[in-house]
mmCIF file of N, CA, C and O in Angstrom:
data_model
loop_
_atom_site.group_PDB
_atom_site.id
_atom_site.type_symbol
_atom_site.label_atom_id
_atom_site.label_comp_id
_atom_site.label_asym_id
_atom_site.label_seq_id
_atom_site.Cartn_x
_atom_site.Cartn_y
_atom_site.Cartn_z
ATOM 1 N N UNK A 893 -18.882 -33.243 -26.456
ATOM 2 C CA UNK A 893 -20.102 -33.003 -27.015
ATOM 3 C C UNK A 893 -21.140 -34.018 -27.025
ATOM 4 O O UNK A 893 -20.670 -35.076 -26.959
ATOM 5 N N UNK A 894 -22.034 -33.637 -26.563
ATOM 6 C CA UNK A 894 -23.425 -34.450 -26.693
ATOM 7 C C UNK A 894 -24.346 -34.351 -27.752
ATOM 8 O O UNK A 894 -24.859 -33.198 -28.179
ATOM 9 N N UNK A 895 -24.575 -35.166 -28.401
ATOM 10 C CA UNK A 895 -25.247 -35.391 -29.690
ATOM 11 C C UNK A 895 -26.613 -36.236 -29.482
ATOM 12 O O UNK A 895 -26.501 -37.212 -29.140
ATOM 13 N N UNK A 896 -27.708 -35.929 -29.392
ATOM 14 C CA UNK A 896 -28.849 -36.895 -29.490
ATOM 15 C C UNK A 896 -29.626 -36.483 -30.515
ATOM 16 O O UNK A 896 -29.922 -35.823 -31.371
ATOM 17 N N UNK A 897 -29.925 -37.892 -31.320
ATOM 18 C CA UNK A 897 -30.928 -38.087 -32.179
ATOM 19 C C UNK A 897 -32.056 -38.654 -32.324
ATOM 20 O O UNK A 897 -32.053 -39.401 -31.511
ATOM 21 N N UNK A 898 -33.157 -37.912 -32.749
ATOM 22 C CA UNK A 898 -34.193 -38.280 -32.400
ATOM 23 C C UNK A 898 -34.638 -39.696 -33.369
ATOM 24 O O UNK A 898 -34.402 -39.609 -34.467
ATOM 25 N N UNK A 899 -35.031 -40.461 -32.553
ATOM 26 C CA UNK A 899 -35.513 -41.816 -33.344
ATOM 27 C C UNK A 899 -37.023 -42.111 -33.186
ATOM 28 O O UNK A 899 -37.431 -43.435 -33.278
ATOM 29 N N UNK A 900 -37.718 -41.160 -32.876
ATOM 30 C CA UNK A 900 -39.294 -41.336 -32.751
ATOM 31 C C UNK A 900 -39.753 -41.499 -33.981
ATOM 32 O O UNK A 900 -39.042 -41.527 -35.048
ATOM 33 N N UNK A 901 -41.292 -41.774 -34.029
ATOM 34 C CA UNK A 901 -41.786 -42.188 -35.286
ATOM 35 C C UNK A 901 -41.740 -41.534 -36.786
ATOM 36 O O UNK A 901 -41.013 -41.721 -37.673
ATOM 37 N N UNK A 902 -41.727 -40.285 -36.465
ATOM 38 C CA UNK A 902 -41.409 -39.247 -37.678
ATOM 39 C C UNK A 902 -40.218 -39.049 -38.226
ATOM 40 O O UNK A 902 -39.750 -39.337 -39.462
ATOM 41 N N UNK A 903 -39.528 -38.836 -37.213
ATOM 42 C CA UNK A 903 -37.892 -38.792 -37.569
ATOM 43 C C UNK A 903 -37.480 -40.371 -38.252
ATOM 44 O O UNK A 903 -36.535 -40.673 -39.059
ATOM 45 N N UNK A 904 -38.091 -41.325 -37.533
ATOM 46 C CA UNK A 904 -37.728 -42.736 -38.084
ATOM 47 C C UNK A 904 -37.857 -42.950 -39.573
ATOM 48 O O UNK A 904 -37.137 -43.691 -40.334
ATOM 49 N N UNK A 905 -39.089 -42.366 -39.717
ATOM 50 C CA UNK A 905 -39.599 -42.478 -41.168
ATOM 51 C C UNK A 905 -38.971 -41.545 -42.143
ATOM 52 O O UNK A 905 -38.377 -42.042 -43.304
ATOM 53 N N UNK A 906 -38.418 -40.517 -41.659
ATOM 54 C CA UNK A 906 -37.539 -39.654 -42.485
ATOM 55 C C UNK A 906 -36.113 -40.013 -42.227
ATOM 56 O O UNK A 906 -35.526 -39.323 -42.947
ATOM 57 N N UNK A 907 -35.572 -41.216 -41.988
ATOM 58 C CA UNK A 907 -34.354 -41.659 -42.014
ATOM 59 C C UNK A 907 -33.370 -41.561 -40.905
ATOM 60 O O UNK A 907 -32.321 -41.504 -40.765
ATOM 61 N N UNK A 908 -34.025 -41.672 -39.640
ATOM 62 C CA UNK A 908 -33.263 -41.216 -38.269
ATOM 63 C C UNK A 908 -32.637 -42.265 -38.289
ATOM 64 O O UNK A 908 -31.277 -41.823 -37.865
ATOM 65 N N UNK A 909 -32.608 -43.451 -38.407
ATOM 66 C CA UNK A 909 -31.668 -44.593 -38.290
ATOM 67 C C UNK A 909 -30.707 -44.504 -39.275
ATOM 68 O O UNK A 909 -29.256 -44.575 -38.661
ATOM 69 N N UNK A 910 -30.535 -44.135 -40.286
ATOM 70 C CA UNK A 910 -29.624 -43.779 -41.255
ATOM 71 C C UNK A 910 -28.636 -42.896 -40.683
ATOM 72 O O UNK A 910 -27.483 -43.055 -40.855
ATOM 73 N N UNK A 911 -29.280 -41.627 -40.477
ATOM 74 C CA UNK A 911 -28.312 -40.674 -39.820
ATOM 75 C C UNK A 911 -27.739 -41.336 -38.291
ATOM 76 O O UNK A 911 -26.487 -40.669 -38.316
ATOM 77 N N UNK A 912 -28.366 -41.817 -37.266
ATOM 78 C CA UNK A 912 -27.638 -42.387 -36.419
ATOM 79 C C UNK A 912 -26.257 -43.193 -37.084
ATOM 80 O O UNK A 912 -25.142 -43.065 -36.347
ATOM 81 N N UNK A 913 -26.412 -43.993 -37.768
ATOM 82 C CA UNK A 913 -25.468 -44.879 -38.202
ATOM 83 C C UNK A 913 -24.342 -44.394 -39.168
ATOM 84 O O UNK A 913 -23.074 -44.352 -38.717
ATOM 85 N N UNK A 914 -24.765 -43.130 -39.638
ATOM 86 C CA UNK A 914 -23.749 -42.268 -40.229
ATOM 87 C C UNK A 914 -22.903 -41.577 -39.002
ATOM 88 O O UNK A 914 -21.839 -41.346 -39.345
ATOM 89 N N UNK A 915 -23.629 -40.969 -37.939
ATOM 90 C CA UNK A 915 -22.996 -40.350 -36.849
ATOM 91 C C UNK A 915 -22.011 -41.481 -36.551
ATOM 92 O O UNK A 915 -20.763 -41.351 -36.081
ATOM 93 N N UNK A 916 -22.391 -42.691 -35.981
ATOM 94 C CA UNK A 916 -21.790 -43.520 -35.535
ATOM 95 C C UNK A 916 -20.369 -43.638 -36.500
ATOM 96 O O UNK A 916 -19.196 -43.765 -35.750
ATOM 97 N N UNK A 917 -20.819 -43.690 -37.574
ATOM 98 C CA UNK A 917 -19.319 -44.266 -38.572
ATOM 99 C C UNK A 917 -18.492 -42.907 -38.550
ATOM 100 O O UNK A 917 -17.186 -43.207 -38.494
ATOM 101 N N UNK A 918 -19.063 -42.034 -38.652
ATOM 102 C CA UNK A 918 -18.338 -40.392 -38.724
ATOM 103 C C UNK A 918 -17.373 -40.167 -37.363
ATOM 104 O O UNK A 918 -16.203 -39.919 -37.392
ATOM 105 N N UNK A 919 -18.203 -40.590 -36.202
ATOM 106 C CA UNK A 919 -17.377 -40.623 -34.986
ATOM 107 C C UNK A 919 -16.257 -41.379 -35.006
ATOM 108 O O UNK A 919 -14.974 -41.208 -34.237
ATOM 109 N N UNK A 920 -16.443 -42.772 -35.321
ATOM 110 C CA UNK A 920 -15.518 -43.645 -34.984
ATOM 111 C C UNK A 920 -14.280 -43.099 -36.224
ATOM 112 O O UNK A 920 -12.984 -43.266 -35.857
ATOM 113 N N UNK A 921 -14.867 -42.920 -37.384
ATOM 114 C CA UNK A 921 -13.442 -42.319 -38.322
ATOM 115 C C UNK A 921 -12.631 -41.466 -37.995
ATOM 116 O O UNK A 921 -11.513 -41.393 -38.409
ATOM 117 N N UNK A 922 -13.404 -40.414 -37.368
ATOM 118 C CA UNK A 922 -12.400 -39.111 -36.829
ATOM 119 C C UNK A 922 -11.972 -39.349 -35.377
ATOM 120 O O UNK A 922 -11.399 -38.507 -34.901
ATOM 121 N N UNK A 923 -11.979 -40.378 -35.202
ATOM 122 C CA UNK A 923 -11.511 -40.898 -33.549
ATOM 123 C C UNK A 923 -11.834 -39.814 -32.577
ATOM 124 O O UNK A 923 -11.300 -39.587 -31.736
ATOM 125 N N UNK A 924 -13.355 -39.946 -32.368
ATOM 126 C CA UNK A 924 -14.060 -38.948 -31.723
ATOM 127 C C UNK A 924 -14.790 -39.537 -30.790
ATOM 128 O O UNK A 924 -15.620 -39.029 -29.913
ATOM 129 N N UNK A 925 -14.401 -40.755 -30.446
ATOM 130 C CA UNK A 925 -15.556 -41.503 -29.233
ATOM 131 C C UNK A 925 -15.341 -41.055 -27.654
ATOM 132 O O UNK A 925 -15.682 -41.194 -27.180
ATOM 133 N N UNK A 926 -13.959 -40.287 -27.619
ATOM 134 C CA UNK A 926 -13.779 -39.989 -26.246
ATOM 135 C C UNK A 926 -14.156 -38.477 -26.268
ATOM 136 O O UNK A 926 -14.472 -37.928 -25.138
ATOM 137 N N UNK A 927 -14.739 -37.864 -27.357
ATOM 138 C CA UNK A 927 -15.318 -36.566 -27.268
ATOM 139 C C UNK A 927 -16.726 -36.326 -27.734
ATOM 140 O O UNK A 927 -17.464 -35.034 -27.378
ATOM 141 N N UNK A 928 -17.248 -37.390 -28.091
ATOM 142 C CA UNK A 928 -18.827 -37.254 -28.359
ATOM 143 C C UNK A 928 -19.586 -38.223 -27.565
ATOM 144 O O UNK A 928 -19.512 -39.372 -27.361
ATOM 145 N N UNK A 929 -20.667 -37.771 -27.053
ATOM 146 C CA UNK A 929 -21.375 -38.416 -26.449
ATOM 147 C C UNK A 929 -22.673 -38.870 -27.316
ATOM 148 O O UNK A 929 -23.402 -37.682 -27.550
ATOM 149 N N UNK A 930 -22.884 -40.197 -27.849
ATOM 150 C CA UNK A 930 -24.122 -40.043 -28.607
ATOM 151 C C UNK A 930 -25.515 -40.865 -28.065
ATOM 152 O O UNK A 930 -25.463 -41.914 -27.478
ATOM 153 N N UNK A 931 -26.614 -40.161 -28.252
ATOM 154 C CA UNK A 931 -27.655 -40.705 -27.587
ATOM 155 C C UNK A 931 -28.602 -40.605 -28.428
ATOM 156 O O UNK A 931 -29.159 -39.524 -28.991
ATOM 157 N N UNK A 932 -29.626 -41.711 -28.221
ATOM 158 C CA UNK A 932 -31.007 -41.901 -29.131
ATOM 159 C C UNK A 932 -32.212 -41.204 -28.247
ATOM 160 O O UNK A 932 -32.118 -41.388 -26.974
ATOM 161 N N UNK A 933 -32.964 -40.488 -28.838
ATOM 162 C CA UNK A 933 -34.006 -40.113 -27.775
ATOM 163 C C UNK A 933 -35.441 -39.983 -28.939
ATOM 164 O O UNK A 933 -35.241 -40.431 -29.878
ATOM 165 N N UNK A 934 -36.487 -39.514 -28.012
ATOM 166 C CA UNK A 934 -37.727 -39.178 -29.116
ATOM 167 C C UNK A 934 -37.999 -38.144 -29.208
ATOM 168 O O UNK A 934 -37.118 -36.996 -28.845
ATOM 169 N N UNK A 935 -39.126 -37.772 -29.852
ATOM 170 C CA UNK A 935 -39.408 -36.448 -30.295
ATOM 171 C C UNK A 935 -38.683 -35.417 -29.621
ATOM 172 O O UNK A 935 -38.793 -35.098 -28.403
ATOM 173 N N UNK A 936 -38.130 -34.353 -30.640
ATOM 174 C CA UNK A 936 -37.426 -33.198 -30.172
ATOM 175 C C UNK A 936 -38.367 -32.052 -30.486
ATOM 176 O O UNK A 936 -37.774 -30.791 -30.455
ATOM 177 N N UNK A 937 -39.380 -32.130 -30.773
ATOM 178 C CA UNK A 937 -40.356 -30.876 -31.145
ATOM 179 C C UNK A 937 -40.570 -30.730 -32.667
ATOM 180 O O UNK A 937 -41.664 -29.877 -32.552
ATOM 181 N N UNK A 938 -39.666 -31.157 -33.441
ATOM 182 C CA UNK A 938 -40.144 -30.409 -34.853
ATOM 183 C C UNK A 938 -40.000 -31.635 -35.966
ATOM 184 O O UNK A 938 -39.623 -31.445 -37.188
ATOM 185 N N UNK A 939 -40.195 -32.814 -35.217
ATOM 186 C CA UNK A 939 -39.947 -33.739 -35.918
ATOM 187 C C UNK A 939 -41.341 -34.065 -37.218
ATOM 188 O O UNK A 939 -40.676 -34.371 -38.272
ATOM 189 N N UNK A 940 -42.184 -33.536 -37.103
ATOM 190 C CA UNK A 940 -43.321 -33.455 -37.979
ATOM 191 C C UNK A 940 -43.090 -32.876 -39.502
ATOM 192 O O UNK A 940 -43.258 -33.237 -40.679
ATOM 193 N N UNK A 941 -42.284 -31.834 -39.217
ATOM 194 C CA UNK A 941 -42.038 -30.861 -39.995
ATOM 195 C C UNK A 941 -40.844 -30.411 -40.509
ATOM 196 O O UNK A 941 -40.809 -30.350 -41.771
ATOM 197 N N UNK A 942 -39.861 -31.088 -39.540
ATOM 198 C CA UNK A 942 -38.356 -30.688 -39.917
ATOM 199 C C UNK A 942 -37.638 -32.112 -40.004
ATOM 200 O O UNK A 942 -36.263 -31.890 -39.612
ATOM 201 N N UNK A 943 -38.049 -33.204 -39.490
ATOM 202 C CA UNK A 943 -37.219 -34.121 -39.197
ATOM 203 C C UNK A 943 -36.223 -34.452 -40.384
ATOM 204 O O UNK A 943 -36.251 -34.169 -41.288
ATOM 205 N N UNK A 944 -35.134 -35.296 -40.086
ATOM 206 C CA UNK A 944 -34.502 -35.812 -38.740
ATOM 207 C C UNK A 944 -34.033 -34.784 -37.797
ATOM 208 O O UNK A 944 -33.238 -33.739 -38.322
ATOM 209 N N UNK A 945 -34.219 -34.767 -36.797
ATOM 210 C CA UNK A 945 -33.765 -33.244 -35.750
ATOM 211 C C UNK A 945 -32.767 -34.386 -34.826
ATOM 212 O O UNK A 945 -32.867 -35.316 -34.450
ATOM 213 N N UNK A 946 -32.031 -33.380 -34.395
ATOM 214 C CA UNK A 946 -30.632 -33.698 -33.297
ATOM 215 C C UNK A 946 -30.899 -32.595 -32.459
ATOM 216 O O UNK A 946 -31.096 -31.274 -32.766
ATOM 217 N N UNK A 947 -30.060 -32.719 -31.185
ATOM 218 C CA UNK A 947 -29.602 -31.613 -30.323
ATOM 219 C C UNK A 947 -28.304 -31.924 -30.314
ATOM 220 O O UNK A 947 -27.688 -32.899 -29.908
ATOM 221 N N UNK A 948 -27.509 -31.035 -30.390
ATOM 222 C CA UNK A 948 -26.216 -30.819 -29.941
ATOM 223 C C UNK A 948 -25.895 -29.860 -29.005
ATOM 224 O O UNK A 948 -25.985 -28.943 -28.924
ATOM 225 N N UNK A 949 -25.364 -30.338 -28.061
ATOM 226 C CA UNK A 949 -25.134 -29.656 -26.612
ATOM 227 C C UNK A 949 -26.493 -28.734 -26.313
ATOM 228 O O UNK A 949 -26.208 -27.467 -25.909
ATOM 229 N N UNK A 950 -27.326 -29.336 -26.579
ATOM 230 C CA UNK A 950 -28.802 -28.746 -26.187
ATOM 231 C C UNK A 950 -29.452 -27.734 -27.297
ATOM 232 O O UNK A 950 -30.491 -27.191 -27.353
ATOM 233 N N UNK A 951 -28.902 -27.525 -28.341
ATOM 234 C CA UNK A 951 -29.039 -26.810 -29.503
ATOM 235 C C UNK A 951 -29.839 -27.789 -30.430
ATOM 236 O O UNK A 951 -29.115 -28.623 -30.815
ATOM 237 N N UNK A 952 -30.829 -27.348 -30.681
ATOM 238 C CA UNK A 952 -31.651 -28.055 -31.779
ATOM 239 C C UNK A 952 -31.184 -27.894 -33.428
ATOM 240 O O UNK A 952 -31.277 -26.653 -33.463
ATOM 241 N N UNK A 953 -31.009 -28.860 -34.040
ATOM 242 C CA UNK A 953 -30.554 -29.026 -35.385
ATOM 243 C C UNK A 953 -31.836 -29.899 -36.116
ATOM 244 O O UNK A 953 -31.885 -30.880 -35.630
ATOM 245 N N UNK A 954 -32.163 -29.242 -37.153
ATOM 246 C CA UNK A 954 -33.423 -29.830 -37.740
ATOM 247 C C UNK A 954 -33.008 -29.927 -39.224
ATOM 248 O O UNK A 954 -32.100 -29.577 -39.666
ATOM 249 N N UNK A 955 -33.725 -31.267 -39.919
ATOM 250 C CA UNK A 955 -33.808 -31.315 -41.249
ATOM 251 C C UNK A 955 -32.586 -32.027 -41.833
ATOM 252 O O UNK A 955 -31.803 -31.799 -42.945
ATOM 253 N N UNK A 956 -31.818 -32.688 -40.819
ATOM 254 C CA UNK A 956 -30.750 -33.477 -41.396
ATOM 255 C C UNK A 956 -31.010 -34.649 -42.046
ATOM 256 O O UNK A 956 -31.900 -35.611 -41.689
ATOM 257 N N UNK A 957 -30.511 -35.046 -43.385
ATOM 258 C CA UNK A 957 -30.801 -36.306 -44.151
ATOM 259 C C UNK A 957 -29.505 -36.839 -44.329
ATOM 260 O O UNK A 957 -28.524 -36.488 -43.879
ATOM 261 N N UNK A 958 -29.538 -38.176 -44.949
ATOM 262 C CA UNK A 958 -28.467 -38.961 -45.225
ATOM 263 C C UNK A 958 -27.490 -38.161 -46.260
ATOM 264 O O UNK A 958 -26.456 -38.260 -46.312
ATOM 265 N N UNK A 959 -28.170 -37.382 -47.259
ATOM 266 C CA UNK A 959 -27.532 -37.044 -48.223
ATOM 267 C C UNK A 959 -27.012 -35.649 -47.731
ATOM 268 O O UNK A 959 -25.932 -35.084 -48.606
ATOM 269 N N UNK A 960 -27.535 -35.033 -46.594
ATOM 270 C CA UNK A 960 -26.951 -33.736 -46.346
ATOM 271 C C UNK A 960 -26.008 -34.080 -44.792
ATOM 272 O O UNK A 960 -25.396 -33.144 -44.503
ATOM 273 N N UNK A 961 -25.582 -35.142 -44.864
ATOM 274 C CA UNK A 961 -25.089 -35.714 -43.435
ATOM 275 C C UNK A 961 -23.497 -35.065 -43.826
ATOM 276 O O UNK A 961 -23.264 -34.180 -42.559
ATOM 277 N N UNK A 962 -22.831 -35.546 -44.357
ATOM 278 C CA UNK A 962 -21.445 -35.124 -44.781
ATOM 279 C C UNK A 962 -21.207 -33.564 -44.427
ATOM 280 O O UNK A 962 -20.393 -33.030 -43.541
ATOM 281 N N UNK A 963 -21.811 -32.743 -45.012
ATOM 282 C CA UNK A 963 -21.817 -31.185 -44.785
ATOM 283 C C UNK A 963 -22.121 -30.720 -43.527
ATOM 284 O O UNK A 963 -21.323 -29.919 -42.983
ATOM 285 N N UNK A 964 -23.116 -31.398 -43.106
ATOM 286 C CA UNK A 964 -23.560 -31.049 -41.786
ATOM 287 C C UNK A 964 -22.386 -31.534 -40.437
ATOM 288 O O UNK A 964 -22.277 -30.786 -39.828
ATOM 289 N N UNK A 965 -21.916 -32.690 -40.564
ATOM 290 C CA UNK A 965 -21.022 -33.117 -39.908
ATOM 291 C C UNK A 965 -19.571 -32.194 -40.007
ATOM 292 O O UNK A 965 -19.153 -31.713 -38.700
ATOM 293 N N UNK A 966 -19.003 -31.914 -41.015
ATOM 294 C CA UNK A 966 -18.038 -31.168 -41.332
ATOM 295 C C UNK A 966 -18.368 -29.727 -40.604
ATOM 296 O O UNK A 966 -17.295 -29.293 -39.843
ATOM 297 N N UNK A 967 -19.286 -29.274 -41.131
ATOM 298 C CA UNK A 967 -19.650 -27.661 -40.501
ATOM 299 C C UNK A 967 -19.963 -27.657 -39.433
ATOM 300 O O UNK A 967 -19.728 -26.674 -38.475
ATOM 301 N N UNK A 968 -20.570 -28.851 -38.589
ATOM 302 C CA UNK A 968 -21.184 -28.383 -37.327
ATOM 303 C C UNK A 968 -20.387 -29.231 -36.137
ATOM 304 O O UNK A 968 -20.041 -28.451 -35.138
ATOM 305 N N UNK A 969 -20.148 -30.366 -36.377
ATOM 306 C CA UNK A 969 -19.566 -31.185 -35.286
ATOM 307 C C UNK A 969 -17.893 -31.136 -35.290
ATOM 308 O O UNK A 969 -17.464 -30.499 -34.178
ATOM 309 N N UNK A 970 -17.444 -31.439 -36.648
ATOM 310 C CA UNK A 970 -15.948 -30.759 -36.819
ATOM 311 C C UNK A 970 -15.297 -29.532 -36.224
ATOM 312 O O UNK A 970 -14.375 -29.467 -35.606
ATOM 313 N N UNK A 971 -16.070 -28.764 -36.586
ATOM 314 C CA UNK A 971 -15.591 -27.324 -36.536
ATOM 315 C C UNK A 971 -16.024 -26.922 -35.129
ATOM 316 O O UNK A 971 -15.105 -26.210 -34.161
ATOM 317 N N UNK A 972 -16.830 -27.383 -34.344
ATOM 318 C CA UNK A 972 -16.884 -27.294 -33.079
ATOM 319 C C UNK A 972 -15.887 -27.994 -32.065
ATOM 320 O O UNK A 972 -15.523 -27.254 -31.039
ATOM 321 N N UNK A 973 -15.551 -29.200 -32.475
ATOM 322 C CA UNK A 973 -14.289 -29.712 -31.931
ATOM 323 C C UNK A 973 -12.985 -29.505 -32.199
ATOM 324 O O UNK A 973 -12.143 -30.023 -31.648
ATOM 325 N N UNK A 974 -13.118 -28.602 -33.117
ATOM 326 C CA UNK A 974 -11.513 -28.148 -33.298
ATOM 327 C C UNK A 974 -10.732 -27.395 -32.715
ATOM 328 O O UNK A 974 -11.240 -26.435 -31.945
#
């Protein structure tokens, strides 16, 4: 699985670095280092209105926050890798 995290200015202001850290920690916690490629990128096109944005295997996921992260990770990442 390839996860791209927007670290551009709009997503950065909306917590992109925090989401990136949560992703790193969750990937490590679930021993997914060999299953997930985590990449930082710049604007994915919806940053101003819907950041923090990610692309998961090319599919845009918008509006991820640190508070919504756990549900997102369980429903999107863990289910896809199950």
